Amino acid sequence: MSTTPSSPKSSRAVGVGRVLITVYAILAIGATSRSVFQIITEYSSAPLAITLSAVSSVVYILATVALILPGTFWYRVAWVTISFELAGVLIVGTLSLVRPDLFAHNSVWSYYGIGYLLIPLVLPVLGMLWLRRRAPGRSDA
Amino acid sequence: MIEWFTWVEVGAALLAGLLCVALGLAGRMPGDLSVGATLAVELLLIAQLVITIVAPFVGNHPTGSLLEFYIYLVAALLIPPIAVVWALLQRDRWSTVILGVASLAIAVMAYRMHIIWTVQIA
C-alpha cells in the first residue's frame, strides 16, 4: 500500500484513507440531518440529548474536514475530534444504558451507535490507526 | 409511499454497493459498470423524490413525519453525486470501494425512510 508517501497535498486523503473519509462524510451528513430535524421539531422534549446530537454532528463534520486537509494543524484537529468522538460514543453509550431517562430521543452515540450499525464505535478507532500511520514527519508506515 | 418501489430501491442500492466494493477490493479501477451502478441508484432516488411530491395529492399520506422523510431523502440525494466526484479525484481501486460504500449507505437510508413514512405515531 505505498501511495506516494510524502505527497505535497494531503498525506491523509490517500488510498484506503479515502474510504475512511467517505464513511466519515456519510456519518456527518446523517448525523447533521437528524440533528436538524430534532432541533426543529422536538428540542424542548429532550434538550440534553438533542444538544448532544448537534455537537456530535459538528464534530463529525470537523473530523471529515481535518482528515481531508493537509498540514500538521489539521492533523492535530483530526486527533482532537476523533478522540472526542471515541469518548462521546463510550460515555453516551454507557449513559444511555444506565440512565435512559436522559436520552428520550436517540443521538448518534446512544447505545454505542447501534442505530448507525455501531459505525460510530468502530470509526474513531480506525481513524486513530490511520492517523498514526500517516503522522506528519514519518516517511511512511 | 409505493412499497414495492422502496424495496426495488433498497435492493438495487444493496446490489450496486456490494458489486462496487467487490470490484474495488479485487483491484478494479472505477469504470462504466461501477459509476453506472452508482448513477442508477441516484436515478432511483430522484424517482423516489417525484413519488414523494405526488403521493400526498393522490391520497397517499405518511403516518410518520413527512418533514423527517424529506430531510433523509435530501441527504440521500446528495450522497451519490458527492461520492462520484470524491471517488474520481484520485483514480485507484479505492475509488471503486468509495462508490460501493455510498450505495450501501443509500440502501440503509432508503430502508430508514420506509420506516419513517409508515411508522405509527403514538
CSV table of C-alpha atoms in Angstrom, one decimal:
chain,number,residue,atom,x,y,z
A,1,MET,CA,0.0,0.0,0.0
A,2,SER,CA,2.6,2.6,-1.0
A,3,THR,CA,0.8,5.5,-2.4
A,4,THR,CA,3.2,8.4,-2.7
A,5,PRO,CA,4.1,8.8,0.9
A,6,SER,CA,5.1,12.5,1.1
A,7,SER,CA,2.5,13.9,-1.3
A,8,PRO,CA,2.6,17.7,-1.3
A,9,LYS,CA,-1.2,17.8,-0.9
A,10,SER,CA,-2.6,15.6,1.8
A,11,SER,CA,-1.0,12.6,3.4
A,12,ARG,CA,-4.3,11.5,4.9
A,13,ALA,CA,-6.6,11.6,1.9
A,14,VAL,CA,-4.9,8.8,0.0
A,15,GLY,CA,-5.5,5.1,-0.6
A,16,VAL,CA,-7.8,3.4,1.9
A,17,GLY,CA,-7.9,6.6,3.9
A,18,ARG,CA,-10.2,8.0,1.3
A,19,VAL,CA,-12.7,5.2,2.1
A,20,LEU,CA,-12.4,6.2,5.7
A,21,ILE,CA,-13.1,9.8,4.9
A,22,THR,CA,-16.2,8.7,2.8
A,23,VAL,CA,-17.6,6.9,5.8
A,24,TYR,CA,-16.9,9.9,8.0
A,25,ALA,CA,-18.7,12.2,5.5
A,26,ILE,CA,-21.7,10.0,5.3
A,27,LEU,CA,-21.9,9.8,9.0
A,28,ALA,CA,-21.6,13.6,9.2
A,29,ILE,CA,-24.4,14.1,6.7
A,30,GLY,CA,-26.6,11.5,8.5
A,31,ALA,CA,-26.0,13.0,12.0
A,32,THR,CA,-26.4,16.6,10.8
A,33,SER,CA,-29.7,15.9,9.0
A,34,ARG,CA,-31.1,14.0,12.0
A,35,SER,CA,-30.0,16.8,14.3
A,36,VAL,CA,-31.6,19.5,12.2
A,37,PHE,CA,-34.9,17.6,12.3
A,38,GLN,CA,-34.7,17.1,16.1
A,39,ILE,CA,-34.0,20.8,16.7
A,40,ILE,CA,-36.9,21.9,14.5
A,41,THR,CA,-39.5,19.5,16.0
A,42,GLU,CA,-38.7,18.2,19.4
A,43,TYR,CA,-36.0,20.3,21.1
A,44,SER,CA,-37.9,21.1,24.2
A,45,SER,CA,-38.7,17.5,25.0
A,46,ALA,CA,-35.1,16.4,25.4
A,47,PRO,CA,-32.7,19.3,25.3
A,48,LEU,CA,-29.7,17.4,26.6
A,49,ALA,CA,-29.9,14.6,24.0
A,50,ILE,CA,-30.7,16.9,21.2
A,51,THR,CA,-27.8,19.4,22.0
A,52,LEU,CA,-25.5,16.4,22.2
A,53,SER,CA,-26.7,15.3,18.8
A,54,ALA,CA,-26.0,18.7,17.4
A,55,VAL,CA,-22.5,18.8,19.0
A,56,SER,CA,-21.7,15.3,17.7
A,57,SER,CA,-22.7,16.2,14.1
A,58,VAL,CA,-20.5,19.3,14.2
A,59,VAL,CA,-17.6,17.2,15.4
A,60,TYR,CA,-18.1,14.7,12.6
A,61,ILE,CA,-18.1,17.5,10.0
A,62,LEU,CA,-14.8,18.9,11.6
A,63,ALA,CA,-13.2,15.4,11.7
A,64,THR,CA,-14.1,14.9,8.0
A,65,VAL,CA,-12.6,18.2,7.0
A,66,ALA,CA,-9.5,17.6,9.2
A,67,LEU,CA,-8.9,14.2,7.6
A,68,ILE,CA,-9.0,15.8,4.1
A,69,LEU,CA,-6.9,18.9,4.6
A,70,PRO,CA,-3.1,18.7,4.7
A,71,GLY,CA,-0.7,20.0,7.3
A,72,THR,CA,0.1,19.5,11.0
A,73,PHE,CA,-2.6,21.9,12.2
A,74,TRP,CA,-5.4,19.8,10.6
A,75,TYR,CA,-3.6,16.6,11.8
A,76,ARG,CA,-4.0,17.8,15.4
A,77,VAL,CA,-7.6,18.8,14.8
A,78,ALA,CA,-8.2,15.3,13.4
A,79,TRP,CA,-6.8,13.8,16.6
A,80,VAL,CA,-8.8,16.1,18.9
A,81,THR,CA,-12.1,15.5,17.0
A,82,ILE,CA,-11.7,11.8,16.7
A,83,SER,CA,-10.7,11.4,20.3
A,84,PHE,CA,-13.8,13.4,21.3
A,85,GLU,CA,-15.9,11.0,19.2
A,86,LEU,CA,-14.5,8.0,20.9
A,87,ALA,CA,-15.0,9.5,24.3
A,88,GLY,CA,-18.5,10.6,23.2
A,89,VAL,CA,-19.6,7.2,22.0
A,90,LEU,CA,-18.3,5.4,25.1
A,91,ILE,CA,-19.7,7.9,27.6
A,92,VAL,CA,-23.1,8.5,25.9
A,93,GLY,CA,-23.3,4.8,25.0
A,94,THR,CA,-22.9,3.8,28.6
A,95,LEU,CA,-25.2,6.6,30.0
A,96,SER,CA,-27.9,5.7,27.6
A,97,LEU,CA,-27.9,2.2,29.1
A,98,VAL,CA,-27.8,3.2,32.8
A,99,ARG,CA,-29.8,6.5,32.6
A,100,PRO,CA,-32.2,6.0,29.7
A,101,ASP,CA,-34.4,8.8,31.1
A,102,LEU,CA,-31.7,11.3,30.0
A,103,PHE,CA,-32.0,10.2,26.4
A,104,ALA,CA,-35.6,10.1,25.5
A,105,HIS,CA,-34.5,10.8,21.9
A,106,ASN,CA,-31.7,8.9,20.4
A,107,SER,CA,-28.4,10.6,19.4
A,108,VAL,CA,-25.8,9.1,17.1
A,109,TRP,CA,-24.0,7.8,20.2
A,110,SER,CA,-26.9,6.3,22.1
A,111,TYR,CA,-26.4,2.6,22.8
A,112,TYR,CA,-22.9,2.8,21.3
A,113,GLY,CA,-24.3,3.9,17.9
A,114,ILE,CA,-26.4,0.8,17.3
A,115,GLY,CA,-28.8,2.9,15.2
A,116,TYR,CA,-25.9,3.5,12.9
A,117,LEU,CA,-24.8,-0.1,12.8
A,118,LEU,CA,-22.2,0.6,15.5
A,119,ILE,CA,-20.1,2.5,12.9
A,120,PRO,CA,-19.7,5.4,15.4
A,121,LEU,CA,-17.9,3.0,17.8
A,122,VAL,CA,-15.6,1.4,15.2
A,123,LEU,CA,-14.9,4.5,13.1
A,124,PRO,CA,-12.8,6.5,15.7
A,125,VAL,CA,-10.6,3.5,16.3
A,126,LEU,CA,-10.0,3.1,12.6
A,127,GLY,CA,-9.4,6.8,12.4
A,128,MET,CA,-6.8,6.8,15.1
A,129,LEU,CA,-5.0,3.8,13.5
A,130,TRP,CA,-5.0,5.7,10.2
A,131,LEU,CA,-3.7,8.9,11.8
A,132,ARG,CA,-0.9,7.0,13.5
A,133,ARG,CA,0.2,5.6,10.2
A,134,ARG,CA,0.1,8.9,8.4
A,135,ALA,CA,1.8,11.0,11.1
A,136,PRO,CA,3.5,14.0,9.6
A,137,GLY,CA,7.3,13.7,9.6
A,138,ARG,CA,7.2,10.0,9.3
A,139,SER,CA,8.3,8.8,5.9
A,140,ASP,CA,5.7,6.0,5.7
A,141,ALA,CA,4.4,3.3,7.9
B,1,MET,CA,-45.5,5.5,-0.4
B,2,ILE,CA,-45.2,2.8,-3.0
B,3,GLU,CA,-43.9,-0.1,-1.0
B,4,TRP,CA,-42.6,-2.2,-3.9
B,5,PHE,CA,-40.6,0.7,-5.2
B,6,THR,CA,-38.9,1.1,-1.9
B,7,TRP,CA,-37.8,-2.5,-1.9
B,8,VAL,CA,-36.6,-2.1,-5.5
B,9,GLU,CA,-34.6,0.9,-4.3
B,10,VAL,CA,-33.1,-0.9,-1.3
B,11,GLY,CA,-32.3,-4.0,-3.3
B,12,ALA,CA,-30.7,-2.0,-6.2
B,13,ALA,CA,-28.6,0.1,-3.8
B,14,LEU,CA,-27.5,-3.0,-1.9
B,15,LEU,CA,-26.5,-4.8,-5.1
B,16,ALA,CA,-24.7,-1.8,-6.5
B,17,GLY,CA,-22.9,-1.3,-3.2
B,18,LEU,CA,-21.8,-4.9,-2.8
B,19,LEU,CA,-20.8,-5.0,-6.5
B,20,CYS,CA,-18.6,-1.9,-6.3
B,21,VAL,CA,-17.0,-2.9,-3.0
B,22,ALA,CA,-16.2,-6.4,-4.5
B,23,LEU,CA,-14.8,-4.8,-7.7
B,24,GLY,CA,-12.7,-2.4,-5.8
B,25,LEU,CA,-11.3,-5.0,-3.4
B,26,ALA,CA,-10.5,-7.1,-6.5
B,27,GLY,CA,-8.3,-4.2,-7.7
B,28,ARG,CA,-10.6,-2.8,-10.4
B,29,MET,CA,-10.4,0.9,-11.2
B,30,PRO,CA,-13.7,2.8,-11.4
B,31,GLY,CA,-15.3,2.2,-14.7
B,32,ASP,CA,-18.6,2.3,-16.6
B,33,LEU,CA,-20.1,-0.5,-14.5
B,34,SER,CA,-19.3,0.9,-11.1
B,35,VAL,CA,-20.0,4.6,-11.9
B,36,GLY,CA,-23.1,3.5,-13.9
B,37,ALA,CA,-24.4,1.5,-10.9
B,38,THR,CA,-24.0,4.5,-8.6
B,39,LEU,CA,-25.8,6.7,-11.1
B,40,ALA,CA,-28.6,4.2,-11.3
B,41,VAL,CA,-29.0,4.4,-7.5
B,42,GLU,CA,-29.2,8.2,-7.8
B,43,LEU,CA,-31.9,7.9,-10.5
B,44,LEU,CA,-34.0,5.7,-8.3
B,45,LEU,CA,-33.7,8.3,-5.5
B,46,ILE,CA,-34.8,11.1,-8.0
B,47,ALA,CA,-37.8,8.8,-8.9
B,48,GLN,CA,-38.5,8.5,-5.1
B,49,LEU,CA,-38.4,12.3,-4.8
B,50,VAL,CA,-41.1,12.6,-7.6
B,51,ILE,CA,-43.2,9.9,-5.9
B,52,THR,CA,-42.9,11.7,-2.6
B,53,ILE,CA,-44.0,15.0,-4.1
B,54,VAL,CA,-47.0,13.4,-5.8
B,55,ALA,CA,-48.1,11.0,-3.1
B,56,PRO,CA,-50.0,13.3,-0.8
B,57,PHE,CA,-52.0,14.7,-3.7
B,58,VAL,CA,-53.3,11.3,-4.6
B,59,GLY,CA,-54.3,10.5,-1.0
B,60,ASN,CA,-51.1,8.6,-0.1
B,61,HIS,CA,-50.2,10.2,3.2
B,62,PRO,CA,-47.4,9.2,5.6
B,63,THR,CA,-48.4,8.0,9.0
B,64,GLY,CA,-44.9,9.2,10.2
B,65,SER,CA,-43.3,12.6,9.7
B,66,LEU,CA,-43.2,13.9,6.2
B,67,LEU,CA,-40.6,16.5,7.2
B,68,GLU,CA,-38.3,13.8,8.6
B,69,PHE,CA,-38.8,11.8,5.4
B,70,TYR,CA,-37.8,14.8,3.2
B,71,ILE,CA,-34.7,15.5,5.3
B,72,TYR,CA,-33.5,11.9,4.8
B,73,LEU,CA,-34.3,12.0,1.2
B,74,VAL,CA,-32.4,15.2,0.5
B,75,ALA,CA,-29.4,13.9,2.5
B,76,ALA,CA,-29.6,10.7,0.4
B,77,LEU,CA,-29.8,12.5,-2.9
B,78,LEU,CA,-26.6,14.4,-2.1
B,79,ILE,CA,-24.5,11.3,-1.3
B,80,PRO,CA,-24.1,9.5,-4.8
B,81,PRO,CA,-23.0,12.7,-6.7
B,82,ILE,CA,-20.6,13.7,-4.0
B,83,ALA,CA,-19.2,10.2,-3.8
B,84,VAL,CA,-18.6,10.1,-7.6
B,85,VAL,CA,-16.7,13.4,-7.5
B,86,TRP,CA,-14.7,12.3,-4.5
B,87,ALA,CA,-14.0,8.9,-5.9
B,88,LEU,CA,-12.8,10.2,-9.2
B,89,LEU,CA,-10.4,12.8,-7.8
B,90,GLN,CA,-7.8,10.1,-7.5
B,91,ARG,CA,-8.4,7.0,-9.5
B,92,ASP,CA,-7.4,3.8,-7.9
B,93,ARG,CA,-9.1,0.7,-6.6
B,94,TRP,CA,-10.3,2.6,-3.5
B,95,SER,CA,-12.3,4.9,-5.8
B,96,THR,CA,-14.5,1.9,-6.7
B,97,VAL,CA,-14.8,0.9,-3.0
B,98,ILE,CA,-15.9,4.5,-2.2
B,99,LEU,CA,-18.7,4.2,-4.8
B,100,GLY,CA,-19.8,1.0,-3.1
B,101,VAL,CA,-19.8,2.5,0.4
B,102,ALA,CA,-22.0,5.3,-0.9
B,103,SER,CA,-24.6,2.9,-2.4
B,104,LEU,CA,-24.6,0.8,0.8
B,105,ALA,CA,-25.4,3.9,2.8
B,106,ILE,CA,-28.3,4.7,0.4
B,107,ALA,CA,-29.6,1.1,1.0
B,108,VAL,CA,-29.7,1.8,4.7
B,109,MET,CA,-31.2,5.3,4.3
B,110,ALA,CA,-33.9,4.1,1.9
B,111,TYR,CA,-34.9,1.4,4.4
B,112,ARG,CA,-35.0,4.0,7.2
B,113,MET,CA,-37.1,6.3,5.1
B,114,HIS,CA,-39.6,3.5,4.6
B,115,ILE,CA,-39.9,3.1,8.4
B,116,ILE,CA,-40.2,6.9,8.8
B,117,TRP,CA,-43.1,7.0,6.3
B,118,THR,CA,-45.0,4.1,7.7
B,119,VAL,CA,-44.3,4.5,11.5
B,120,GLN,CA,-47.4,4.8,13.7
B,121,ILE,CA,-47.1,8.0,15.7
B,122,ALA,CA,-48.5,7.3,19.2
